[in-house]
Amino acid sequence: MLEKFIKIFNANSISHLIIIFIVFGITGSSSVVLSEPILNYLKLDEITNYTAVHMLLRIFVIIVVYQVLLIVVGSIFGQFNYFKKIQKRFLVRIRLIKE
């Protein structure tokens, strides 16, 4: 089972896989927490009263914060190159950059 996860995440070893999971966990949690002050600063409640628009803008801010934090936290754990590849793959999939 661990071998399958190592292959899926292109990890070098079990310890590398653990570091990858830690970085994803910290980044995911932090992006949700840090997006709240950004949304308060932007005064999103005053901009729109529509729940759907509010949620879309919130998701957009969380995704942007997540991408920045992924590189920062990955760098702290010494995995800049690994997470740079992950981020590049994401940007190619949403068609912001070409491969």
Coordinates of N, CA, C and O in Angstrom, one line a residue:
M1 N 0.8 -1.2 0.0 CA 0.0 0.0 0.0 C 0.9 1.3 0.0 O 0.6 2.2 -0.8
L2 N 1.9 1.3 0.8 CA 2.8 2.4 0.9 C 3.5 2.6 -0.4 O 3.8 3.7 -0.9
E3 N 3.9 1.5 -1.1 CA 4.6 1.5 -2.3 C 3.7 2.2 -3.4 O 4.2 3.0 -4.2
K4 N 2.4 2.0 -3.3 CA 1.5 2.6 -4.3 C 1.4 4.1 -4.1 O 1.4 4.9 -5.0
F5 N 1.4 4.6 -2.8 CA 1.4 6.0 -2.5 C 2.7 6.6 -2.9 O 2.7 7.8 -3.5
I6 N 3.8 5.9 -2.7 CA 5.1 6.5 -3.2 C 5.1 6.7 -4.7 O 5.6 7.7 -5.2
K7 N 4.5 5.7 -5.4 CA 4.5 5.8 -6.9 C 3.6 7.0 -7.3 O 3.9 7.7 -8.2
I8 N 2.4 7.1 -6.7 CA 1.4 8.1 -7.0 C 2.0 9.5 -6.8 O 1.8 10.4 -7.7
F9 N 2.7 9.7 -5.7 CA 3.2 11.0 -5.4 C 4.6 11.3 -5.8 O 5.2 12.3 -5.5
N10 N 5.2 10.3 -6.6 CA 6.5 10.4 -7.1 C 7.6 10.7 -6.0 O 8.5 11.5 -6.1
A11 N 7.4 10.0 -4.8 CA 8.2 10.2 -3.7 C 9.5 9.3 -3.9 O 9.4 8.3 -4.5
N12 N 10.5 9.7 -3.2 CA 11.8 8.9 -3.3 C 11.8 7.8 -2.2 O 12.4 6.8 -2.4
S13 N 11.1 8.0 -1.1 CA 11.1 7.1 0.0 C 9.9 7.3 0.9 O 9.1 8.3 0.7
I14 N 9.7 6.5 1.9 CA 8.6 6.7 2.8 C 8.8 8.0 3.6 O 7.8 8.7 3.8
S15 N 10.0 8.4 4.0 CA 10.2 9.6 4.7 C 9.9 10.8 3.8 O 9.3 11.8 4.3
H16 N 10.2 10.7 2.5 CA 9.9 11.8 1.6 C 8.4 11.9 1.4 O 7.8 13.0 1.4
L17 N 7.7 10.8 1.4 CA 6.2 10.8 1.3 C 5.6 11.4 2.6 O 4.7 12.2 2.5
I18 N 6.2 11.2 3.7 CA 5.7 11.8 5.0 C 5.9 13.3 4.9 O 5.0 14.0 5.3
I19 N 7.0 13.7 4.5 CA 7.2 15.2 4.3 C 6.2 15.8 3.4 O 5.7 16.9 3.6
I20 N 5.9 15.1 2.3 CA 5.0 15.6 1.3 C 3.6 15.7 1.9 O 2.9 16.8 1.8
F21 N 3.2 14.7 2.7 CA 1.9 14.8 3.4 C 1.8 15.9 4.4 O 0.8 16.6 4.6
I22 N 2.9 16.1 5.1 CA 3.0 17.2 6.1 C 2.8 18.5 5.5 O 2.1 19.4 5.9
V23 N 3.6 18.7 4.4 CA 3.5 20.0 3.6 C 2.1 20.2 3.1 O 1.5 21.3 3.3
F24 N 1.4 19.2 2.5 CA 0.1 19.4 2.0 C -0.9 19.7 3.2 O -1.8 20.5 3.0
G25 N -0.7 19.0 4.3 CA -1.6 19.3 5.4 C -1.4 20.7 6.0 O -2.4 21.4 6.2
I26 N -0.2 21.1 6.2 CA 0.0 22.5 6.7 C -0.5 23.5 5.7 O -1.1 24.5 6.1
T27 N -0.2 23.3 4.5 CA -0.6 24.3 3.4 C -2.1 24.4 3.3 O -2.7 25.5 3.3
G28 N -2.8 23.2 3.3 CA -4.3 23.3 3.2 C -4.9 24.0 4.4 O -5.8 24.8 4.2
S29 N -4.5 23.6 5.6 CA -5.1 24.2 6.7 C -4.8 25.7 6.8 O -5.7 26.6 7.1
S30 N -3.6 26.1 6.5 CA -3.1 27.5 6.6 C -3.8 28.3 5.6 O -4.1 29.5 5.8
S31 N -4.0 27.8 4.4 CA -4.7 28.6 3.3 C -6.1 29.0 3.7 O -6.5 30.1 3.4
V32 N -6.8 28.1 4.3 CA -8.2 28.4 4.8 C -8.1 29.5 5.9 O -8.9 30.4 5.9
V33 N -7.2 29.3 6.8 CA -7.1 30.2 8.0 C -6.6 31.6 7.5 O -7.2 32.6 7.9
L34 N -5.6 31.7 6.6 CA -5.1 32.9 6.2 C -6.0 33.7 5.2 O -5.8 34.9 5.0
S35 N -6.8 32.9 4.5 CA -7.7 33.6 3.5 C -8.8 34.4 4.2 O -9.3 35.4 3.6
E36 N -9.1 34.1 5.4 CA -10.2 34.9 6.2 C -9.8 36.3 6.3 O -10.6 37.2 6.0
P37 N -8.6 36.7 6.9 CA -8.2 38.1 7.0 C -8.1 38.8 5.6 O -8.5 40.0 5.5
I38 N -7.7 38.1 4.6 CA -7.7 38.7 3.3 C -9.1 39.0 2.8 O -9.3 40.1 2.3
L39 N -10.0 38.1 3.0 CA -11.4 38.4 2.6 C -12.0 39.5 3.5 O -12.8 40.4 3.0
N40 N -11.6 39.6 4.7 CA -12.1 40.7 5.6 C -11.5 42.1 5.1 O -12.2 43.1 5.1
Y41 N -10.3 42.0 4.7 CA -9.6 43.2 4.2 C -10.3 43.7 2.9 O -10.5 44.9 2.7
L42 N -10.7 42.8 2.0 CA -11.3 43.1 0.8 C -12.8 43.5 1.0 O -13.4 44.0 0.0
K43 N -13.3 43.3 2.2 CA -14.7 43.6 2.6 C -15.7 42.9 1.6 O -16.5 43.6 1.0
L44 N -15.5 41.6 1.4 CA -16.3 40.8 0.5 C -17.8 40.9 0.8 O -18.6 40.9 -0.1
D45 N -18.1 41.0 2.1 CA -19.6 41.1 2.4 C -20.2 42.4 1.9 O -21.4 42.4 1.6
E46 N -19.4 43.5 1.8 CA -20.0 44.7 1.3 C -20.0 44.7 -0.3 O -20.8 45.5 -0.8
I47 N -19.2 43.9 -0.9 CA -19.1 43.9 -2.4 C -20.4 43.2 -2.9 O -21.0 43.6 -3.9
T48 N -20.7 42.0 -2.3 CA -21.8 41.3 -2.9 C -22.7 40.7 -1.8 O -22.2 40.4 -0.7
N49 N -24.0 40.5 -2.1 CA -24.9 39.9 -1.1 C -25.3 38.5 -1.6 O -26.0 37.8 -0.9
Y50 N -24.8 38.1 -2.8 CA -25.2 36.8 -3.4 C -24.2 35.8 -2.8 O -23.0 35.9 -2.9
T51 N -24.8 34.7 -2.3 CA -24.0 33.6 -1.7 C -23.2 32.9 -2.7 O -22.0 32.6 -2.4
A52 N -23.7 32.7 -3.9 CA -22.9 32.0 -4.9 C -21.6 32.8 -5.3 O -20.5 32.2 -5.4
V53 N -21.8 34.1 -5.5 CA -20.7 34.9 -5.8 C -19.7 35.0 -4.7 O -18.5 34.9 -4.9
H54 N -20.2 35.1 -3.5 CA -19.4 35.2 -2.3 C -18.5 33.9 -2.2 O -17.3 34.0 -1.9
M55 N -19.1 32.7 -2.4 CA -18.4 31.5 -2.3 C -17.4 31.3 -3.4 O -16.3 30.8 -3.2
L56 N -17.7 31.8 -4.6 CA -16.7 31.7 -5.7 C -15.5 32.6 -5.4 O -14.4 32.1 -5.7
L57 N -15.8 33.8 -4.9 CA -14.6 34.7 -4.6 C -13.8 34.1 -3.5 O -12.6 34.2 -3.5
R58 N -14.5 33.5 -2.5 CA -13.8 32.9 -1.4 C -12.9 31.7 -1.9 O -11.7 31.6 -1.5
I59 N -13.4 30.9 -2.7 CA -12.7 29.7 -3.3 C -11.5 30.2 -4.1 O -10.4 29.7 -4.0
F60 N -11.7 31.3 -4.9 CA -10.6 31.9 -5.6 C -9.5 32.3 -4.7 O -8.3 32.1 -5.0
V61 N -9.8 33.1 -3.7 CA -8.8 33.6 -2.8 C -8.1 32.4 -2.1 O -6.8 32.4 -1.9
I62 N -8.8 31.4 -1.7 CA -8.2 30.2 -1.0 C -7.2 29.5 -2.0 O -6.1 29.2 -1.6
I63 N -7.6 29.4 -3.2 CA -6.7 28.7 -4.2 C -5.4 29.5 -4.4 O -4.3 29.0 -4.5
V64 N -5.5 30.8 -4.5 CA -4.3 31.7 -4.7 C -3.4 31.6 -3.5 O -2.2 31.4 -3.6
V65 N -4.0 31.7 -2.3 CA -3.2 31.6 -1.1 C -2.6 30.2 -0.9 O -1.4 30.1 -0.6
Y66 N -3.3 29.2 -1.3 CA -2.8 27.8 -1.3 C -1.6 27.7 -2.2 O -0.6 27.1 -1.8
Q67 N -1.6 28.2 -3.4 CA -0.5 28.1 -4.3 C 0.7 28.8 -3.8 O 1.9 28.3 -3.9
V68 N 0.6 29.9 -3.2 CA 1.7 30.7 -2.6 C 2.3 29.9 -1.4 O 3.5 29.7 -1.3
L69 N 1.4 29.5 -0.5 CA 1.8 28.8 0.6 C 2.5 27.4 0.3 O 3.4 27.0 1.0
L70 N 2.0 26.8 -0.7 CA 2.6 25.5 -1.1 C 4.1 25.6 -1.4 O 4.9 24.8 -1.0
I71 N 4.5 26.7 -2.1 CA 5.9 26.9 -2.4 C 6.6 27.3 -1.2 O 7.7 26.8 -0.9
V72 N 6.0 28.2 -0.4 CA 6.7 28.7 0.9 C 6.9 27.5 1.8 O 8.1 27.3 2.3
V73 N 5.9 26.8 2.2 CA 6.0 25.7 3.1 C 6.9 24.6 2.5 O 7.7 24.0 3.3
G74 N 6.7 24.3 1.3 CA 7.6 23.3 0.6 C 9.1 23.7 0.7 O 9.9 22.8 0.9
S75 N 9.4 25.0 0.5 CA 10.7 25.4 0.6 C 11.3 25.3 2.1 O 12.4 24.9 2.3
I76 N 10.4 25.6 3.0 CA 10.8 25.4 4.4 C 11.2 24.0 4.7 O 12.2 23.7 5.4
F77 N 10.5 23.0 4.1 CA 10.8 21.6 4.3 C 11.9 21.1 3.3 O 12.2 19.9 3.3
G78 N 12.5 22.0 2.5 CA 13.5 21.6 1.6 C 13.0 20.9 0.4 O 13.8 20.1 -0.3
Q79 N 11.8 21.1 0.0 CA 11.2 20.4 -1.2 C 10.7 21.4 -2.2 O 9.7 21.2 -2.9
F80 N 11.4 22.5 -2.4 CA 11.0 23.5 -3.4 C 10.8 22.9 -4.8 O 9.8 23.2 -5.4
N81 N 11.8 22.2 -5.3 CA 11.7 21.6 -6.6 C 10.5 20.7 -6.8 O 9.8 20.7 -7.8
Y82 N 10.3 19.9 -5.8 CA 9.1 19.0 -5.9 C 7.8 19.7 -6.0 O 7.0 19.4 -6.9
F83 N 7.6 20.7 -5.2 CA 6.3 21.4 -5.2 C 6.3 22.4 -6.3 O 5.2 22.8 -6.7
K84 N 7.4 22.9 -6.8 CA 7.4 23.7 -8.0 C 6.8 22.9 -9.2 O 6.0 23.4 -10.0
K85 N 7.2 21.6 -9.3 CA 6.6 20.7 -10.3 C 5.1 20.5 -10.1 O 4.4 20.5 -11.1
I86 N 4.7 20.3 -8.9 CA 3.3 20.2 -8.6 C 2.5 21.4 -9.0 O 1.5 21.3 -9.6
Q87 N 3.1 22.6 -8.7 CA 2.4 23.8 -9.0 C 2.3 24.0 -10.5 O 1.3 24.5 -11.1
K88 N 3.4 23.7 -11.2 CA 3.5 23.9 -12.6 C 2.4 23.0 -13.3 O 1.7 23.4 -14.2
R89 N 2.3 21.8 -12.8 CA 1.3 20.8 -13.4 C -0.1 21.4 -13.1 O -1.0 21.3 -14.0
F90 N -0.4 22.0 -12.0 CA -1.7 22.6 -11.7 C -2.0 23.7 -12.7 O -3.1 23.8 -13.2
L91 N -1.0 24.6 -12.9 CA -1.2 25.7 -13.7 C -1.4 25.3 -15.2 O -2.1 26.0 -15.9
V92 N -0.8 24.2 -15.6 CA -0.9 23.7 -17.0 C -2.4 23.2 -17.1 O -3.1 23.4 -18.1
R93 N -2.8 22.5 -16.0 CA -4.2 21.9 -16.1 C -5.3 22.9 -16.2 O -6.3 22.7 -16.8
I94 N -5.1 24.1 -15.5 CA -6.1 25.1 -15.5 C -5.8 26.1 -16.7 O -6.5 27.1 -16.8
R95 N -4.8 25.8 -17.5 CA -4.5 26.5 -18.7 C -4.1 27.9 -18.5 O -4.4 28.8 -19.3
L96 N -3.4 28.2 -17.4 CA -2.8 29.5 -17.2 C -1.4 29.6 -17.9 O -0.9 30.7 -18.2
I97 N -0.7 28.4 -18.0 CA 0.6 28.4 -18.7 C 0.5 27.2 -19.6 O -0.3 26.3 -19.5
K98 N 1.4 27.2 -20.6 CA 1.6 26.1 -21.5 C 2.7 25.2 -21.1 O 3.7 25.7 -20.5
E99 N 2.6 24.0 -21.4 CA 3.6 23.0 -21.0 C 4.8 23.2 -21.9 O 5.8 23.5 -21.9

